[in-house]
PDB file of C-alpha atoms in Angstrom:
ATOM      1  CA  UNK N   1      39.821  39.228   7.630  1.00 57.00           C
ATOM      2  CA  UNK N   2      40.712  41.012  10.874  1.00 63.00           C
ATOM      3  CA  UNK N   3      37.883  41.415  13.383  1.00 66.00           C
ATOM      4  CA  UNK N   4      36.857  45.065  13.664  1.00 69.00           C
ATOM      5  CA  UNK N   5      35.983  44.947  17.401  1.00 65.00           C
ATOM      6  CA  UNK N   6      38.102  42.371  19.274  1.00 67.00           C
ATOM      7  CA  UNK N   7      37.082  43.651  22.744  1.00 71.00           C
ATOM      8  CA  UNK N   8      33.706  44.056  24.425  1.00 76.00           C
ATOM      9  CA  UNK N   9      32.475  45.463  27.727  1.00 76.00           C
ATOM     10  CA  UNK N  10      30.122  42.965  29.372  1.00 84.00           C
ATOM     11  CA  UNK N  11      28.203  43.237  32.623  1.00 83.00           C
ATOM     12  CA  UNK N  12      29.600  40.782  35.176  1.00 84.00           C
ATOM     13  CA  UNK N  13      26.098  39.450  35.889  1.00 89.00           C
ATOM     14  CA  UNK N  14      26.047  37.627  32.532  1.00 92.00           C
ATOM     15  CA  UNK N  15      29.591  36.251  32.633  1.00 91.00           C
ATOM     16  CA  UNK N  16      30.081  32.528  33.163  1.00 93.00           C
ATOM     17  CA  UNK N  17      31.295  31.799  36.702  1.00 94.00           C
ATOM     18  CA  UNK N  18      34.689  30.564  35.476  1.00 94.00           C
ATOM     19  CA  UNK N  19      35.623  34.065  34.275  1.00 93.00           C
ATOM     20  CA  UNK N  20      34.777  35.627  37.627  1.00 93.00           C
ATOM     21  CA  UNK N  21      36.797  32.953  39.386  1.00 95.00           C
ATOM     22  CA  UNK N  22      39.786  33.635  37.137  1.00 94.00           C
ATOM     23  CA  UNK N  23      39.632  37.294  38.218  1.00 92.00           C
ATOM     24  CA  UNK N  24      39.466  36.176  41.871  1.00 93.00           C
ATOM     25  CA  UNK N  25      42.567  34.003  41.399  1.00 94.00           C
ATOM     26  CA  UNK N  26      44.416  36.891  39.754  1.00 91.00           C
ATOM     27  CA  UNK N  27      43.512  39.131  42.694  1.00 89.00           C
ATOM     28  CA  UNK N  28      44.726  36.522  45.189  1.00 92.00           C
ATOM     29  CA  UNK N  29      48.030  36.123  43.362  1.00 91.00           C
ATOM     30  CA  UNK N  30      48.507  39.891  43.149  1.00 85.00           C
ATOM     31  CA  UNK N  31      47.828  40.403  46.856  1.00 86.00           C
ATOM     32  CA  UNK N  32      49.805  37.414  48.158  1.00 87.00           C
ATOM     33  CA  UNK N  33      53.114  36.993  46.335  1.00 84.00           C
ATOM     34  CA  UNK N  34      53.882  33.810  48.327  1.00 91.00           C
ATOM     35  CA  UNK N  35      50.799  32.022  46.973  1.00 92.00           C
ATOM     36  CA  UNK N  36      51.261  29.606  44.056  1.00 94.00           C
ATOM     37  CA  UNK N  37      48.846  29.337  41.133  1.00 94.00           C
ATOM     38  CA  UNK N  38      47.951  25.830  42.306  1.00 96.00           C
ATOM     39  CA  UNK N  39      47.109  27.082  45.818  1.00 95.00           C
ATOM     40  CA  UNK N  40      45.112  30.048  44.540  1.00 94.00           C
ATOM     41  CA  UNK N  41      43.060  27.999  42.060  1.00 96.00           C
ATOM     42  CA  UNK N  42      42.317  25.362  44.714  1.00 96.00           C
ATOM     43  CA  UNK N  43      41.231  28.083  47.139  1.00 95.00           C
ATOM     44  CA  UNK N  44      38.849  29.639  44.585  1.00 95.00           C
ATOM     45  CA  UNK N  45      37.638  26.324  43.176  1.00 96.00           C
ATOM     46  CA  UNK N  46      38.768  26.216  39.547  1.00 96.00           C
ATOM     47  CA  UNK N  47      41.348  24.142  37.730  1.00 96.00           C
ATOM     48  CA  UNK N  48      44.796  25.469  36.874  1.00 95.00           C
ATOM     49  CA  UNK N  49      44.108  24.759  33.199  1.00 96.00           C
ATOM     50  CA  UNK N  50      40.981  26.987  33.295  1.00 95.00           C
ATOM     51  CA  UNK N  51      42.996  29.736  34.937  1.00 95.00           C
ATOM     52  CA  UNK N  52      45.752  29.570  32.319  1.00 94.00           C
ATOM     53  CA  UNK N  53      43.221  29.318  29.482  1.00 95.00           C
ATOM     54  CA  UNK N  54      41.446  32.564  30.443  1.00 93.00           C
ATOM     55  CA  UNK N  55      43.932  34.613  32.514  1.00 89.00           C
ATOM     56  CA  UNK N  56      45.001  36.834  29.606  1.00 85.00           C
ATOM     57  CA  UNK N  57      41.470  37.232  28.269  1.00 86.00           C
ATOM     58  CA  UNK N  58      39.653  38.786  31.235  1.00 87.00           C
ATOM     59  CA  UNK N  59      40.449  41.724  33.466  1.00 74.00           C
ATOM     60  CA  UNK N  60      38.482  44.348  35.391  1.00 69.00           C
ATOM     61  CA  UNK N  61      37.500  47.334  33.268  1.00 64.00           C
ATOM     62  CA  UNK N  62      39.403  49.863  35.407  1.00 54.00           C
ATOM     63  CA  UNK N  63      42.428  47.674  35.994  1.00 50.00           C
ATOM     64  CA  UNK N  64      43.566  46.143  32.714  1.00 45.00           C
ATOM     65  CA  UNK N  65      46.628  44.668  34.378  1.00 47.00           C
ATOM     66  CA  UNK N  66      48.917  45.802  31.582  1.00 50.00           C
ATOM     67  CA  UNK N  67      47.988  49.477  31.829  1.00 55.00           C
ATOM     68  CA  UNK N  68      51.057  51.687  31.666  1.00 82.00           C
ATOM     69  CA  UNK N  69      49.537  55.157  31.814  1.00 88.00           C
ATOM     70  CA  UNK N  70      46.321  57.022  32.473  1.00 90.00           C
ATOM     71  CA  UNK N  71      45.293  60.523  31.525  1.00 93.00           C
ATOM     72  CA  UNK N  72      43.123  62.297  34.081  1.00 94.00           C
ATOM     73  CA  UNK N  73      41.301  65.605  34.121  1.00 94.00           C
ATOM     74  CA  UNK N  74      41.172  67.336  37.500  1.00 96.00           C
ATOM     75  CA  UNK N  75      39.133  70.390  38.446  1.00 96.00           C
ATOM     76  CA  UNK N  76      41.227  72.014  41.146  1.00 95.00           C
ATOM     77  CA  UNK N  77      40.523  74.973  43.382  1.00 95.00           C
ATOM     78  CA  UNK N  78      42.827  77.848  42.391  1.00 94.00           C
ATOM     79  CA  UNK N  79      44.813  78.178  45.616  1.00 93.00           C
ATOM     80  CA  UNK N  80      48.544  78.114  46.292  1.00 92.00           C
ATOM     81  CA  UNK N  81      49.868  74.612  46.932  1.00 93.00           C
ATOM     82  CA  UNK N  82      46.876  72.618  45.593  1.00 94.00           C
ATOM     83  CA  UNK N  83      48.666  71.342  42.489  1.00 94.00           C
ATOM     84  CA  UNK N  84      51.685  70.523  44.626  1.00 95.00           C
ATOM     85  CA  UNK N  85      49.441  68.413  46.900  1.00 95.00           C
ATOM     86  CA  UNK N  86      48.179  66.467  43.873  1.00 96.00           C
ATOM     87  CA  UNK N  87      51.682  65.871  42.502  1.00 96.00           C
ATOM     88  CA  UNK N  88      53.018  64.814  45.906  1.00 96.00           C
ATOM     89  CA  UNK N  89      50.159  62.341  46.338  1.00 96.00           C
ATOM     90  CA  UNK N  90      50.881  60.781  42.940  1.00 95.00           C
ATOM     91  CA  UNK N  91      54.596  60.531  43.748  1.00 95.00           C
ATOM     92  CA  UNK N  92      53.796  58.947  47.131  1.00 95.00           C
ATOM     93  CA  UNK N  93      51.697  56.334  45.330  1.00 95.00           C
ATOM     94  CA  UNK N  94      54.655  55.443  43.103  1.00 94.00           C
ATOM     95  CA  UNK N  95      53.141  57.110  40.043  1.00 93.00           C
ATOM     96  CA  UNK N  96      55.228  59.159  37.641  1.00 93.00           C
ATOM     97  CA  UNK N  97      53.752  62.307  36.082  1.00 94.00           C
ATOM     98  CA  UNK N  98      54.624  62.302  32.382  1.00 92.00           C
ATOM     99  CA  UNK N  99      52.805  65.481  31.303  1.00 94.00           C
ATOM    100  CA  UNK N 100      50.960  68.354  32.942  1.00 95.00           C
ATOM    101  CA  UNK N 101      48.710  70.805  31.126  1.00 94.00           C
ATOM    102  CA  UNK N 102      46.911  73.510  33.072  1.00 92.00           C
ATOM    103  CA  UNK N 103      44.338  75.904  31.710  1.00 91.00           C
ATOM    104  CA  UNK N 104      44.060  79.426  33.058  1.00 92.00           C
ATOM    105  CA  UNK N 105      41.856  79.383  36.149  1.00 92.00           C
ATOM    106  CA  UNK N 106      38.289  80.570  35.637  1.00 93.00           C
ATOM    107  CA  UNK N 107      35.866  81.266  38.482  1.00 94.00           C
ATOM    108  CA  UNK N 108      38.420  79.988  40.995  1.00 94.00           C
ATOM    109  CA  UNK N 109      38.863  76.579  39.314  1.00 95.00           C
ATOM    110  CA  UNK N 110      41.930  75.407  37.400  1.00 94.00           C
ATOM    111  CA  UNK N 111      41.528  72.499  35.008  1.00 95.00           C
ATOM    112  CA  UNK N 112      44.551  70.203  35.063  1.00 95.00           C
ATOM    113  CA  UNK N 113      45.236  67.448  32.543  1.00 96.00           C
ATOM    114  CA  UNK N 114      47.789  64.899  33.824  1.00 95.00           C
ATOM    115  CA  UNK N 115      49.266  61.844  32.146  1.00 95.00           C
ATOM    116  CA  UNK N 116      50.475  59.473  34.865  1.00 94.00           C
ATOM    117  CA  UNK N 117      52.678  56.424  34.416  1.00 92.00           C
ATOM    118  CA  UNK N 118      51.035  53.754  36.582  1.00 89.00           C
ATOM    119  CA  UNK N 119      53.204  50.660  36.133  1.00 85.00           C
ATOM    120  CA  UNK N 120      55.240  51.215  39.321  1.00 85.00           C
ATOM    121  CA  UNK N 121      52.437  52.283  41.633  1.00 90.00           C
ATOM    122  CA  UNK N 122      51.983  50.792  45.098  1.00 91.00           C
ATOM    123  CA  UNK N 123      48.168  51.070  44.901  1.00 90.00           C
ATOM    124  CA  UNK N 124      45.445  50.423  42.358  1.00 88.00           C
ATOM    125  CA  UNK N 125      44.298  53.083  39.940  1.00 88.00           C
ATOM    126  CA  UNK N 126      40.926  53.154  41.716  1.00 87.00           C
ATOM    127  CA  UNK N 127      42.675  53.823  45.043  1.00 91.00           C
ATOM    128  CA  UNK N 128      44.784  56.554  43.449  1.00 92.00           C
ATOM    129  CA  UNK N 129      41.714  58.293  42.035  1.00 92.00           C
ATOM    130  CA  UNK N 130      39.829  57.941  45.322  1.00 92.00           C
ATOM    131  CA  UNK N 131      42.785  59.423  47.232  1.00 94.00           C
ATOM    132  CA  UNK N 132      43.197  62.283  44.777  1.00 95.00           C
ATOM    133  CA  UNK N 133      39.469  63.007  44.989  1.00 94.00           C
ATOM    134  CA  UNK N 134      39.743  63.305  48.775  1.00 95.00           C
ATOM    135  CA  UNK N 135      42.492  65.947  48.664  1.00 95.00           C
ATOM    136  CA  UNK N 136      41.560  69.471  49.718  1.00 94.00           C
ATOM    137  CA  UNK N 137      40.739  71.595  46.700  1.00 94.00           C
ATOM    138  CA  UNK N 138      40.009  68.731  44.271  1.00 95.00           C
ATOM    139  CA  UNK N 139      36.489  69.374  42.995  1.00 95.00           C
ATOM    140  CA  UNK N 140      36.237  66.724  40.278  1.00 93.00           C
ATOM    141  CA  UNK N 141      38.412  64.028  38.745  1.00 93.00           C
ATOM    142  CA  UNK N 142      37.866  61.756  35.759  1.00 89.00           C
ATOM    143  CA  UNK N 143      39.847  59.357  33.589  1.00 89.00           C
ATOM    144  CA  UNK N 144      40.136  60.517  29.994  1.00 88.00           C
ATOM    145  CA  UNK N 145      42.275  57.692  28.631  1.00 85.00           C
ATOM    146  CA  UNK N 146      44.167  54.506  29.493  1.00 81.00           C
ATOM    147  CA  UNK N 147      47.177  53.222  27.599  1.00 76.00           C
TER     148      UNK N 147
END
């Protein structure tokens, strides 16, 4: 019988230390392409076998590692050039906008729904969202879905 819920969200405070160390090794390897798995595991203090045993089973909630696309909802001030600023920022981050849906502006706010391909980005999804949130005219931003 197939398990109904194969994934769980767990607070990091209750995770065994080995899982947190696996995430640290993955971060090291992602940030330093010259580093070997052996060097990274030695630096963090776990065995290579532990790393390989758990590397495909744990990942940060907002950075699944294999995420290909996100769908975001943006509340944007209804002014000329604001949507262009958002799209240019995404392009500069290496993201690819797959779909755009915009509702008619109400009370000076346009609600934009974007699906963004994230596989080729030169920054994390968290950094992308933080940067978008700091753009002039962006009032609110939230992730609706991850694929």
